[in-house]
PDB file of C-alpha atoms in Angstrom:
ATOM      1  CA  GLN A   1       6.488 110.838 -48.902  1.00 73.00           C
ATOM      2  CA  LEU A   2       6.019 112.799 -45.692  1.00 81.00           C
ATOM      3  CA  GLN A   3       2.391 113.846 -45.452  1.00 91.00           C
ATOM      4  CA  LEU A   4       0.032 115.557 -43.039  1.00 95.00           C
ATOM      5  CA  VAL A   5      -3.699 115.158 -43.559  1.00 96.00           C
ATOM      6  CA  GLU A   6      -6.271 117.351 -41.810  1.00 97.00           C
ATOM      7  CA  SER A   7      -9.858 116.279 -41.205  1.00 97.00           C
ATOM      8  CA  GLY A   8     -12.868 117.289 -39.125  1.00 98.00           C
ATOM      9  CA  GLY A   9     -13.803 120.560 -40.777  1.00 98.00           C
ATOM     10  CA  GLY A  10     -17.313 121.454 -41.825  1.00 98.00           C
ATOM     11  CA  LEU A  11     -20.223 123.835 -41.386  1.00 98.00           C
ATOM     12  CA  VAL A  12     -21.206 124.736 -37.831  1.00 98.00           C
ATOM     13  CA  GLN A  13     -23.438 127.371 -36.225  1.00 98.00           C
ATOM     14  CA  PRO A  14     -21.971 130.137 -34.059  1.00 98.00           C
ATOM     15  CA  GLY A  15     -21.335 128.787 -30.581  1.00 98.00           C
ATOM     16  CA  GLY A  16     -20.849 125.267 -31.872  1.00 98.00           C
ATOM     17  CA  SER A  17     -17.822 122.995 -31.709  1.00 98.00           C
ATOM     18  CA  LEU A  18     -15.559 121.041 -34.026  1.00 98.00           C
ATOM     19  CA  ARG A  19     -12.515 118.874 -33.482  1.00 98.00           C
ATOM     20  CA  LEU A  20      -9.864 118.944 -36.173  1.00 98.00           C
ATOM     21  CA  SER A  21      -7.400 116.105 -36.578  1.00 98.00           C
ATOM     22  CA  CYS A  22      -3.954 116.096 -38.159  1.00 97.00           C
ATOM     23  CA  ALA A  23      -2.673 112.651 -39.047  1.00 96.00           C
ATOM     24  CA  ALA A  24       0.891 111.987 -40.172  1.00 92.00           C
ATOM     25  CA  SER A  25       2.044 109.385 -42.658  1.00 89.00           C
ATOM     26  CA  GLY A  26       5.555 108.517 -43.743  1.00 85.00           C
ATOM     27  CA  PHE A  27       7.187 109.918 -40.604  1.00 86.00           C
ATOM     28  CA  THR A  28       6.905 109.880 -36.834  1.00 91.00           C
ATOM     29  CA  LEU A  29       4.899 112.884 -35.719  1.00 91.00           C
ATOM     30  CA  GLY A  30       6.264 112.632 -32.192  1.00 92.00           C
ATOM     31  CA  TYR A  31       9.633 114.012 -33.318  1.00 93.00           C
ATOM     32  CA  TYR A  32       8.087 117.259 -34.584  1.00 94.00           C
ATOM     33  CA  HIS A  33       6.507 120.362 -33.152  1.00 95.00           C
ATOM     34  CA  ILE A  34       3.070 120.926 -34.673  1.00 96.00           C
ATOM     35  CA  GLY A  35       1.218 124.114 -35.498  1.00 97.00           C
ATOM     36  CA  TRP A  36      -2.306 124.884 -36.644  1.00 98.00           C
ATOM     37  CA  PHE A  37      -2.736 127.795 -39.045  1.00 98.00           C
ATOM     38  CA  ARG A  38      -5.731 129.286 -40.792  1.00 98.00           C
ATOM     39  CA  GLN A  39      -6.350 131.441 -43.826  1.00 98.00           C
ATOM     40  CA  ALA A  40      -9.570 133.232 -44.703  1.00 97.00           C
ATOM     41  CA  PRO A  41     -10.281 134.519 -48.234  1.00 92.00           C
ATOM     42  CA  GLY A  42      -8.280 137.675 -48.915  1.00 94.00           C
ATOM     43  CA  LYS A  43      -6.438 137.395 -45.598  1.00 96.00           C
ATOM     44  CA  GLU A  44      -2.913 136.411 -44.664  1.00 96.00           C
ATOM     45  CA  ARG A  45      -2.274 133.062 -43.078  1.00 96.00           C
ATOM     46  CA  GLU A  46      -2.142 133.289 -39.295  1.00 97.00           C
ATOM     47  CA  GLY A  47      -0.954 130.935 -36.611  1.00 98.00           C
ATOM     48  CA  VAL A  48      -3.706 129.601 -34.357  1.00 98.00           C
ATOM     49  CA  SER A  49      -1.957 127.240 -31.980  1.00 98.00           C
ATOM     50  CA  CYS A  50       1.126 125.081 -31.644  1.00 97.00           C
ATOM     51  CA  ILE A  51       2.329 122.247 -29.453  1.00 97.00           C
ATOM     52  CA  SER A  52       5.802 120.955 -28.669  1.00 96.00           C
ATOM     53  CA  SER A  53       6.868 117.488 -29.733  1.00 94.00           C
ATOM     54  CA  SER A  54       6.344 116.072 -26.250  1.00 92.00           C
ATOM     55  CA  GLY A  55       3.096 117.950 -25.708  1.00 94.00           C
ATOM     56  CA  GLY A  56       4.561 119.777 -22.734  1.00 94.00           C
ATOM     57  CA  SER A  57       4.243 123.302 -24.143  1.00 96.00           C
ATOM     58  CA  THR A  58       1.451 125.018 -26.053  1.00 97.00           C
ATOM     59  CA  THR A  59       0.874 128.442 -27.574  1.00 97.00           C
ATOM     60  CA  TYR A  60      -2.368 130.081 -28.690  1.00 97.00           C
ATOM     61  CA  LEU A  61      -3.426 133.052 -30.753  1.00 97.00           C
ATOM     62  CA  ASP A  62      -4.967 135.573 -28.343  1.00 98.00           C
ATOM     63  CA  SER A  63      -8.351 135.512 -30.076  1.00 97.00           C
ATOM     64  CA  VAL A  64      -8.776 131.757 -29.535  1.00 98.00           C
ATOM     65  CA  LYS A  65      -7.500 131.463 -25.957  1.00 98.00           C
ATOM     66  CA  GLY A  66     -10.071 129.821 -23.736  1.00 98.00           C
ATOM     67  CA  ARG A  67     -11.971 128.459 -26.736  1.00 98.00           C
ATOM     68  CA  PHE A  68      -9.477 126.233 -28.575  1.00 98.00           C
ATOM     69  CA  THR A  69      -7.347 123.435 -27.148  1.00 98.00           C
ATOM     70  CA  ILE A  70      -4.462 121.733 -28.924  1.00 98.00           C
ATOM     71  CA  SER A  71      -3.411 118.228 -27.942  1.00 97.00           C
ATOM     72  CA  ARG A  72      -1.538 115.271 -29.359  1.00 96.00           C
ATOM     73  CA  ASP A  73      -1.487 111.511 -29.173  1.00 94.00           C
ATOM     74  CA  ASN A  74       1.926 110.481 -30.418  1.00 90.00           C
ATOM     75  CA  ALA A  75       1.025 106.792 -30.189  1.00 92.00           C
ATOM     76  CA  LYS A  76      -1.660 107.468 -32.814  1.00 94.00           C
ATOM     77  CA  ASN A  77       0.585 109.811 -34.808  1.00 93.00           C
ATOM     78  CA  THR A  78      -2.130 112.463 -34.540  1.00 95.00           C
ATOM     79  CA  VAL A  79      -2.556 116.051 -33.310  1.00 97.00           C
ATOM     80  CA  TYR A  80      -5.943 117.565 -32.498  1.00 98.00           C
ATOM     81  CA  LEU A  81      -7.479 121.016 -32.294  1.00 98.00           C
ATOM     82  CA  GLN A  82     -10.656 121.167 -30.228  1.00 98.00           C
ATOM     83  CA  MET A  83     -12.597 124.269 -31.240  1.00 98.00           C
ATOM     84  CA  ASN A  84     -15.410 125.433 -28.941  1.00 98.00           C
ATOM     85  CA  SER A  85     -17.615 128.528 -28.896  1.00 98.00           C
ATOM     86  CA  LEU A  86     -16.946 129.064 -32.571  1.00 98.00           C
ATOM     87  CA  LYS A  87     -17.469 132.504 -34.070  1.00 98.00           C
ATOM     88  CA  PRO A  88     -18.028 133.590 -37.688  1.00 98.00           C
ATOM     89  CA  GLU A  89     -14.554 135.133 -37.690  1.00 97.00           C
ATOM     90  CA  ASP A  90     -13.115 131.639 -37.163  1.00 98.00           C
ATOM     91  CA  THR A  91     -14.203 130.755 -40.706  1.00 98.00           C
ATOM     92  CA  ALA A  92     -11.123 129.777 -42.714  1.00 98.00           C
ATOM     93  CA  VAL A  93      -9.177 126.923 -44.206  1.00 98.00           C
ATOM     94  CA  TYR A  94      -7.228 125.325 -41.371  1.00 98.00           C
ATOM     95  CA  TYR A  95      -3.796 123.825 -41.982  1.00 98.00           C
ATOM     96  CA  CYS A  96      -1.620 121.536 -39.912  1.00 97.00           C
ATOM     97  CA  ALA A  97       2.154 121.947 -40.160  1.00 96.00           C
ATOM     98  CA  ALA A  98       5.277 120.333 -38.683  1.00 96.00           C
ATOM     99  CA  SER A  99       8.461 122.053 -37.541  1.00 94.00           C
ATOM    100  CA  HIS A 100      11.869 120.915 -36.336  1.00 92.00           C
ATOM    101  CA  SER A 101      11.957 123.711 -33.763  1.00 87.00           C
ATOM    102  CA  TYR A 102       9.451 125.018 -31.242  1.00 83.00           C
ATOM    103  CA  TYR A 103      11.040 128.445 -31.697  1.00 83.00           C
ATOM    104  CA  ALA A 104       8.814 128.771 -34.771  1.00 83.00           C
ATOM    105  CA  ARG A 105       5.731 129.072 -32.524  1.00 90.00           C
ATOM    106  CA  LEU A 106       3.023 130.661 -34.705  1.00 94.00           C
ATOM    107  CA  GLU A 107       5.287 131.789 -37.548  1.00 94.00           C
ATOM    108  CA  ALA A 108       4.437 129.908 -40.742  1.00 94.00           C
ATOM    109  CA  THR A 109       7.917 130.286 -42.236  1.00 94.00           C
ATOM    110  CA  GLY A 110       9.315 128.090 -39.486  1.00 94.00           C
ATOM    111  CA  TYR A 111       7.376 125.013 -40.575  1.00 94.00           C
ATOM    112  CA  SER A 112       8.647 122.486 -43.114  1.00 92.00           C
ATOM    113  CA  TYR A 113       5.698 120.188 -43.822  1.00 94.00           C
ATOM    114  CA  TRP A 114       2.092 121.177 -44.494  1.00 95.00           C
ATOM    115  CA  GLY A 115      -1.230 119.463 -44.920  1.00 96.00           C
ATOM    116  CA  GLN A 116      -3.776 120.212 -47.628  1.00 96.00           C
ATOM    117  CA  GLY A 117      -6.139 122.093 -45.331  1.00 97.00           C
ATOM    118  CA  THR A 118      -9.697 121.553 -44.145  1.00 98.00           C
ATOM    119  CA  GLN A 119     -12.506 124.085 -44.467  1.00 98.00           C
ATOM    120  CA  VAL A 120     -14.207 125.402 -41.337  1.00 98.00           C
ATOM    121  CA  THR A 121     -17.296 127.545 -41.872  1.00 98.00           C
ATOM    122  CA  VAL A 122     -19.114 129.154 -38.943  1.00 98.00           C
ATOM    123  CA  SER A 123     -22.441 130.553 -40.044  1.00 97.00           C
ATOM    124  CA  SER A 124     -26.101 130.606 -39.091  1.00 93.00           C
TER     125      SER A 124
END
């Protein structure tokens, strides 16, 4: 089966940092464009960041620009989301997803494969 598995979530204080990882199994991640999405309780899922298959292009949600950085290591079949200067409003379940087209950008409906999610909680 084609699977994406997120890890690296947890509880962190405001201003702290976390690095999320998205590891692929059953397929070559380097052939796919990858997006990070998040969903807070009672809220709609929103796109956070995405990266093209080669890593040459990236897109960010305005509220995370300058704080989050997406990157990938195709040799390790892994995509990362470095999250710095975390705020309480960043609290959500974060999902990794794979798309056949970079046109999807931060639109969830454009992604075919999804991970199970990892919880990020920013609280003092």
